[in-house]
Structures are given as C-alpha cells and as structure tokens.
Amino acid sequence: MPELPEVETVVRSLAPHVTGRRILNAEFNQPRVLRGDAEATTRMLVGKKIESVGRYGKFIVFTLRPAGFLIVHLGMTGKLLWNGAPEKHTHAIFTLDRGTLLYNDSRQFGRIEAARELPEGVQKLGPDALAVSLDDFTDFLRKRKSRLKAVLLDQTFVRGLGNIYVDEALFRAGVHPMTIGATLRKDRVKKLYDAMREVLNEAIERRGSSISDYVDSDGTRGSFQALHRVYRRTGEPCLTCGRAIERTLVAQRGTHYCPKCQKR
Ligand SMILES: [Zn+2]
C-alpha cells in the first residue's frame, strides 16, 4: 500500500505534467473507486484548471481553479499514470489540454472524489508526519493509551504513515511495537520522532518502496524496499544484532521487529 514516501513521489512526478493544465474530459467506469455520481463528477471537473497538486497524508489533492478539489487515494494498488495506454484496470481517464492522466487500480481499494471543499475525512486527519513538531508529537503521544504500532498507524494522530514505515521507524528507534504510547519516556519519544523523519526522508530520496506493483506517474519503481531493516524480513538476521526478525500481530496488522534491539 502506498504510504507517505510513495504518495509524495507520485505527487512530485505528476506536478510538472499537470500543473496549469485544463481538464477537457473526465471518464469513470468503476463505481467502486468513485465517491459520488460519475456524470456529476465529470460536470464538476470539466473546464477546471489544475492550479497545483499536493500530498495530504496519503491523499493526493489537486487544487482546481476557479474552485474545487480532486482527491485521490491510491488504496492498495491504485496508480496515476501519465500518458499511458488504457487497459482493463483503468477506471478513470482525465483528458487534459495537454496529455492524459489515467487511474489504474487492479484491486479497487482506491478512491477518487471531486468536491467543493476538502472532505471531512481528509480535514480531520492529524498533522503530517513530516511536518509535526517534536513538542506536538510528544504531547499527542502522552494522551495515547494504545500500543505504539496502532498509534502511529492512526491517521488522526499523524497522517502519512502505514505498515512499512511504522515498522521501520520503530526498529530504528529501538522501541518495541507493543509499547503503550503514553508510557514512552521523553528521550525515547525524541528518538522515535527522529527515526520517523529519517526513514521517511530516506524513502522519498529512493522514490519509495515498490513492494507489490507500486510505480510513480512515469511508471518508475522505487528502490527503498532493498533497504528495509525489518519489514517483511521475518526469520532473516537483524542487521544490528543478528537475531532473527520476528513477526507478530498488533492491532490486527502484521508487525515486524527485532526481539533484542527493540525494547518496551
Ligand atoms: Zn536486533
């Protein structure tokens, strides 16, 4: 599933293509990935100019002129592809005054929505994982009585993290995923905060992790998956201490960690 670094990479690869372009047509063929009525969505989009494209947590937000937003969540297998050829998994086609943007999604867990205002579900998210201050991160964490793995996945705590980067950040910070958020000592909170920023920034530099079929809008794969230290390395030796990486379930999510390096 694309997380903050993958979505950021898609946005950065899209921006030079779509910024300033006008939407000439928008076609949708799969109600599952479209929130709202297809015809009404097309009417809302046609004629609008794309002022900018940005990332909001794991959402891709196109700001339109004179008004409105086009919001895309890639779900698990969603892709926004620039000037590709439509295929059987193409569920939306945006024809611009220069070029075409396709939305492909084989598993159809993604969502597209056109709206006058940013939807409530987007607005109520917490601060971005790369923008939140250490003070706010510390304050918010103090109020959380659930396990760190679940806290960090919660988009109303900070937005943008998913399974991969939570596991990787916890490993780098030396913190066990089952630790209760509110009990983490201040110095370890700072370690976790720094580890989160570090892993996200390194992953953006590597254009994200291509775990299944993730690619950016130009079809390029990311390379950060080769640098994962715990995620999907179950049974392989820890790169720090040599102990086998373990997998457990926390908040119903597969969680990878080193039982020696990560302490409660
Ligand atoms: Zn270890």
mmCIF file with all atom_site columns, N, CA and C in Angstrom, residues 232-263:
data_model
loop_
_atom_site.group_PDB
_atom_site.id
_atom_site.type_symbol
_atom_site.label_atom_id
_atom_site.label_alt_id
_atom_site.label_comp_id
_atom_site.label_asym_id
_atom_site.label_entity_id
_atom_site.label_seq_id
_atom_site.pdbx_PDB_ins_code
_atom_site.Cartn_x
_atom_site.Cartn_y
_atom_site.Cartn_z
_atom_site.occupancy
_atom_site.B_iso_or_equiv
_atom_site.pdbx_formal_charge
_atom_site.auth_seq_id
_atom_site.auth_comp_id
_atom_site.auth_asym_id
_atom_site.auth_atom_id
_atom_site.pdbx_PDB_model_num
ATOM 1  N N  . ARG A 1 232 ? 8.860  -7.242  6.377  1.00 0.00 ? 232 ARG A N  1
ATOM 2  C CA . ARG A 1 232 ? 8.873  -8.465  5.562  1.00 0.00 ? 232 ARG A CA 1
ATOM 3  C C  . ARG A 1 232 ? 10.232 -9.161  5.542  1.00 0.00 ? 232 ARG A C  1
ATOM 4  N N  . ARG A 1 233 ? 10.978 -9.060  6.663  1.00 0.00 ? 233 ARG A N  1
ATOM 5  C CA . ARG A 1 233 ? 12.252 -9.780  6.776  1.00 0.00 ? 233 ARG A CA 1
ATOM 6  C C  . ARG A 1 233 ? 12.142 -10.873 7.841  1.00 0.00 ? 233 ARG A C  1
ATOM 7  N N  . THR A 1 234 ? 10.940 -11.372 8.089  1.00 0.00 ? 234 THR A N  1
ATOM 8  C CA . THR A 1 234 ? 10.707 -12.385 9.116  1.00 0.00 ? 234 THR A CA 1
ATOM 9  C C  . THR A 1 234 ? 11.678 -13.558 8.960  1.00 0.00 ? 234 THR A C  1
ATOM 10 N N  . GLY A 1 235 ? 12.392 -13.903 10.060 1.00 0.00 ? 235 GLY A N  1
ATOM 11 C CA . GLY A 1 235 ? 13.326 -15.035 10.043 1.00 0.00 ? 235 GLY A CA 1
ATOM 12 C C  . GLY A 1 235 ? 14.717 -14.672 9.558  1.00 0.00 ? 235 GLY A C  1
ATOM 13 N N  . GLU A 1 236 ? 14.855 -13.527 8.918  1.00 0.00 ? 236 GLU A N  1
ATOM 14 C CA . GLU A 1 236 ? 16.184 -13.101 8.456  1.00 0.00 ? 236 GLU A CA 1
ATOM 15 C C  . GLU A 1 236 ? 16.920 -12.426 9.613  1.00 0.00 ? 236 GLU A C  1
ATOM 16 N N  . PRO A 1 237 ? 18.279 -12.440 9.580  1.00 0.00 ? 237 PRO A N  1
ATOM 17 C CA . PRO A 1 237 ? 19.017 -11.865 10.724 1.00 0.00 ? 237 PRO A CA 1
ATOM 18 C C  . PRO A 1 237 ? 18.864 -10.345 10.818 1.00 0.00 ? 237 PRO A C  1
ATOM 19 N N  . CYS A 1 238 ? 18.711 -9.857  12.062 1.00 0.00 ? 238 CYS A N  1
ATOM 20 C CA . CYS A 1 238 ? 18.712 -8.413  12.319 1.00 0.00 ? 238 CYS A CA 1
ATOM 21 C C  . CYS A 1 238 ? 20.047 -7.844  11.850 1.00 0.00 ? 238 CYS A C  1
ATOM 22 N N  . LEU A 1 239 ? 20.004 -6.718  11.164 1.00 0.00 ? 239 LEU A N  1
ATOM 23 C CA . LEU A 1 239 ? 21.228 -6.128  10.609 1.00 0.00 ? 239 LEU A CA 1
ATOM 24 C C  . LEU A 1 239 ? 22.110 -5.546  11.717 1.00 0.00 ? 239 LEU A C  1
ATOM 25 N N  . THR A 1 240 ? 21.553 -5.374  12.909 1.00 0.00 ? 240 THR A N  1
ATOM 26 C CA . THR A 1 240 ? 22.327 -4.822  14.026 1.00 0.00 ? 240 THR A CA 1
ATOM 27 C C  . THR A 1 240 ? 22.890 -5.936  14.912 1.00 0.00 ? 240 THR A C  1
ATOM 28 N N  . CYS A 1 241 ? 22.033 -6.914  15.312 1.00 0.00 ? 241 CYS A N  1
ATOM 29 C CA . CYS A 1 241 ? 22.470 -7.887  16.322 1.00 0.00 ? 241 CYS A CA 1
ATOM 30 C C  . CYS A 1 241 ? 22.482 -9.340  15.818 1.00 0.00 ? 241 CYS A C  1
ATOM 31 N N  . GLY A 1 242 ? 21.917 -9.609  14.674 1.00 0.00 ? 242 GLY A N  1
ATOM 32 C CA . GLY A 1 242 ? 21.950 -10.961 14.115 1.00 0.00 ? 242 GLY A CA 1
ATOM 33 C C  . GLY A 1 242 ? 20.791 -11.857 14.510 1.00 0.00 ? 242 GLY A C  1
ATOM 34 N N  . ARG A 1 243 ? 20.004 -11.458 15.527 1.00 0.00 ? 243 ARG A N  1
ATOM 35 C CA . ARG A 1 243 ? 18.825 -12.249 15.915 1.00 0.00 ? 243 ARG A CA 1
ATOM 36 C C  . ARG A 1 243 ? 17.814 -12.273 14.781 1.00 0.00 ? 243 ARG A C  1
ATOM 37 N N  . ALA A 1 244 ? 17.033 -13.376 14.717 1.00 0.00 ? 244 ALA A N  1
ATOM 38 C CA . ALA A 1 244 ? 16.039 -13.470 13.649 1.00 0.00 ? 244 ALA A CA 1
ATOM 39 C C  . ALA A 1 244 ? 14.926 -12.433 13.867 1.00 0.00 ? 244 ALA A C  1
ATOM 40 N N  . ILE A 1 245 ? 14.559 -11.742 12.800 1.00 0.00 ? 245 ILE A N  1
ATOM 41 C CA . ILE A 1 245 ? 13.440 -10.789 12.856 1.00 0.00 ? 245 ILE A CA 1
ATOM 42 C C  . ILE A 1 245 ? 12.152 -11.584 13.059 1.00 0.00 ? 245 ILE A C  1
ATOM 43 N N  . GLU A 1 246 ? 11.305 -11.095 13.964 1.00 0.00 ? 246 GLU A N  1
ATOM 44 C CA . GLU A 1 246 ? 10.043 -11.782 14.243 1.00 0.00 ? 246 GLU A CA 1
ATOM 45 C C  . GLU A 1 246 ? 8.865  -11.014 13.676 1.00 0.00 ? 246 GLU A C  1
ATOM 46 N N  . ARG A 1 247 ? 7.754  -11.768 13.499 1.00 0.00 ? 247 ARG A N  1
ATOM 47 C CA . ARG A 1 247 ? 6.523  -11.147 13.023 1.00 0.00 ? 247 ARG A CA 1
ATOM 48 C C  . ARG A 1 247 ? 5.417  -11.474 14.003 1.00 0.00 ? 247 ARG A C  1
ATOM 49 N N  . THR A 1 248 ? 4.646  -10.475 14.366 1.00 0.00 ? 248 THR A N  1
ATOM 50 C CA . THR A 1 248 ? 3.516  -10.693 15.255 1.00 0.00 ? 248 THR A CA 1
ATOM 51 C C  . THR A 1 248 ? 2.364  -9.817  14.767 1.00 0.00 ? 248 THR A C  1
ATOM 52 N N  . LEU A 1 249 ? 1.203  -9.977  15.402 1.00 0.00 ? 249 LEU A N  1
ATOM 53 C CA . LEU A 1 249 ? 0.076  -9.118  15.049 1.00 0.00 ? 249 LEU A CA 1
ATOM 54 C C  . LEU A 1 249 ? -0.126 -8.079  16.140 1.00 0.00 ? 249 LEU A C  1
ATOM 55 N N  . VAL A 1 250 ? -0.156 -6.814  15.768 1.00 0.00 ? 250 VAL A N  1
ATOM 56 C CA . VAL A 1 250 ? -0.527 -5.749  16.696 1.00 0.00 ? 250 VAL A CA 1
ATOM 57 C C  . VAL A 1 250 ? -1.624 -4.957  15.998 1.00 0.00 ? 250 VAL A C  1
ATOM 58 N N  . ALA A 1 251 ? -2.744 -4.778  16.687 1.00 0.00 ? 251 ALA A N  1
ATOM 59 C CA . ALA A 1 251 ? -3.892 -4.088  16.087 1.00 0.00 ? 251 ALA A CA 1
ATOM 60 C C  . ALA A 1 251 ? -4.252 -4.727  14.740 1.00 0.00 ? 251 ALA A C  1
ATOM 61 N N  . GLN A 1 252 ? -4.179 -6.041  14.710 1.00 0.00 ? 252 GLN A N  1
ATOM 62 C CA . GLN A 1 252 ? -4.534 -6.831  13.520 1.00 0.00 ? 252 GLN A CA 1
ATOM 63 C C  . GLN A 1 252 ? -3.632 -6.584  12.311 1.00 0.00 ? 252 GLN A C  1
ATOM 64 N N  . ARG A 1 253 ? -2.478 -5.948  12.547 1.00 0.00 ? 253 ARG A N  1
ATOM 65 C CA . ARG A 1 253 ? -1.575 -5.701  11.435 1.00 0.00 ? 253 ARG A CA 1
ATOM 66 C C  . ARG A 1 253 ? -0.295 -6.496  11.637 1.00 0.00 ? 253 ARG A C  1
ATOM 67 N N  . GLY A 1 254 ? 0.169  -7.139  10.581 1.00 0.00 ? 254 GLY A N  1
ATOM 68 C CA . GLY A 1 254 ? 1.442  -7.851  10.614 1.00 0.00 ? 254 GLY A CA 1
ATOM 69 C C  . GLY A 1 254 ? 2.534  -6.865  11.005 1.00 0.00 ? 254 GLY A C  1
ATOM 70 N N  . THR A 1 255 ? 3.320  -7.226  12.032 1.00 0.00 ? 255 THR A N  1
ATOM 71 C CA . THR A 1 255 ? 4.290  -6.288  12.594 1.00 0.00 ? 255 THR A CA 1
ATOM 72 C C  . THR A 1 255 ? 5.640  -6.979  12.689 1.00 0.00 ? 255 THR A C  1
ATOM 73 N N  . HIS A 1 256 ? 6.659  -6.362  12.135 1.00 0.00 ? 256 HIS A N  1
ATOM 74 C CA . HIS A 1 256 ? 7.997  -6.962  12.067 1.00 0.00 ? 256 HIS A CA 1
ATOM 75 C C  . HIS A 1 256 ? 8.919  -6.217  13.018 1.00 0.00 ? 256 HIS A C  1
ATOM 76 N N  . TYR A 1 257 ? 9.697  -6.976  13.818 1.00 0.00 ? 257 TYR A N  1
ATOM 77 C CA . TYR A 1 257 ? 10.565 -6.303  14.794 1.00 0.00 ? 257 TYR A CA 1
ATOM 78 C C  . TYR A 1 257 ? 11.697 -7.225  15.212 1.00 0.00 ? 257 TYR A C  1
ATOM 79 N N  . CYS A 1 258 ? 12.730 -6.634  15.819 1.00 0.00 ? 258 CYS A N  1
ATOM 80 C CA . CYS A 1 258 ? 13.817 -7.431  16.392 1.00 0.00 ? 258 CYS A CA 1
ATOM 81 C C  . CYS A 1 258 ? 13.577 -7.565  17.881 1.00 0.00 ? 258 CYS A C  1
ATOM 82 N N  . PRO A 1 259 ? 13.435 -8.819  18.388 1.00 0.00 ? 259 PRO A N  1
ATOM 83 C CA . PRO A 1 259 ? 13.108 -9.005  19.808 1.00 0.00 ? 259 PRO A CA 1
ATOM 84 C C  . PRO A 1 259 ? 14.246 -8.569  20.736 1.00 0.00 ? 259 PRO A C  1
ATOM 85 N N  . LYS A 1 260 ? 15.453 -8.396  20.206 1.00 0.00 ? 260 LYS A N  1
ATOM 86 C CA . LYS A 1 260 ? 16.562 -7.989  21.062 1.00 0.00 ? 260 LYS A CA 1
ATOM 87 C C  . LYS A 1 260 ? 16.776 -6.474  21.023 1.00 0.00 ? 260 LYS A C  1
ATOM 88 N N  . CYS A 1 261 ? 16.747 -5.892  19.836 1.00 0.00 ? 261 CYS A N  1
ATOM 89 C CA . CYS A 1 261 ? 17.054 -4.452  19.709 1.00 0.00 ? 261 CYS A CA 1
ATOM 90 C C  . CYS A 1 261 ? 15.900 -3.551  20.117 1.00 0.00 ? 261 CYS A C  1
ATOM 91 N N  . GLN A 1 262 ? 14.673 -4.052  20.039 1.00 0.00 ? 262 GLN A N  1
ATOM 92 C CA . GLN A 1 262 ? 13.516 -3.197  20.323 1.00 0.00 ? 262 GLN A CA 1
ATOM 93 C C  . GLN A 1 262 ? 12.952 -3.493  21.713 1.00 0.00 ? 262 GLN A C  1
ATOM 94 N N  . LYS A 1 263 ? 13.047 -2.476  22.586 1.00 0.00 ? 263 LYS A N  1
ATOM 95 C CA . LYS A 1 263 ? 12.649 -2.682  23.988 1.00 0.00 ? 263 LYS A CA 1
ATOM 96 C C  . LYS A 1 263 ? 11.354 -1.934  24.315 1.00 0.00 ? 263 LYS A C  1
#
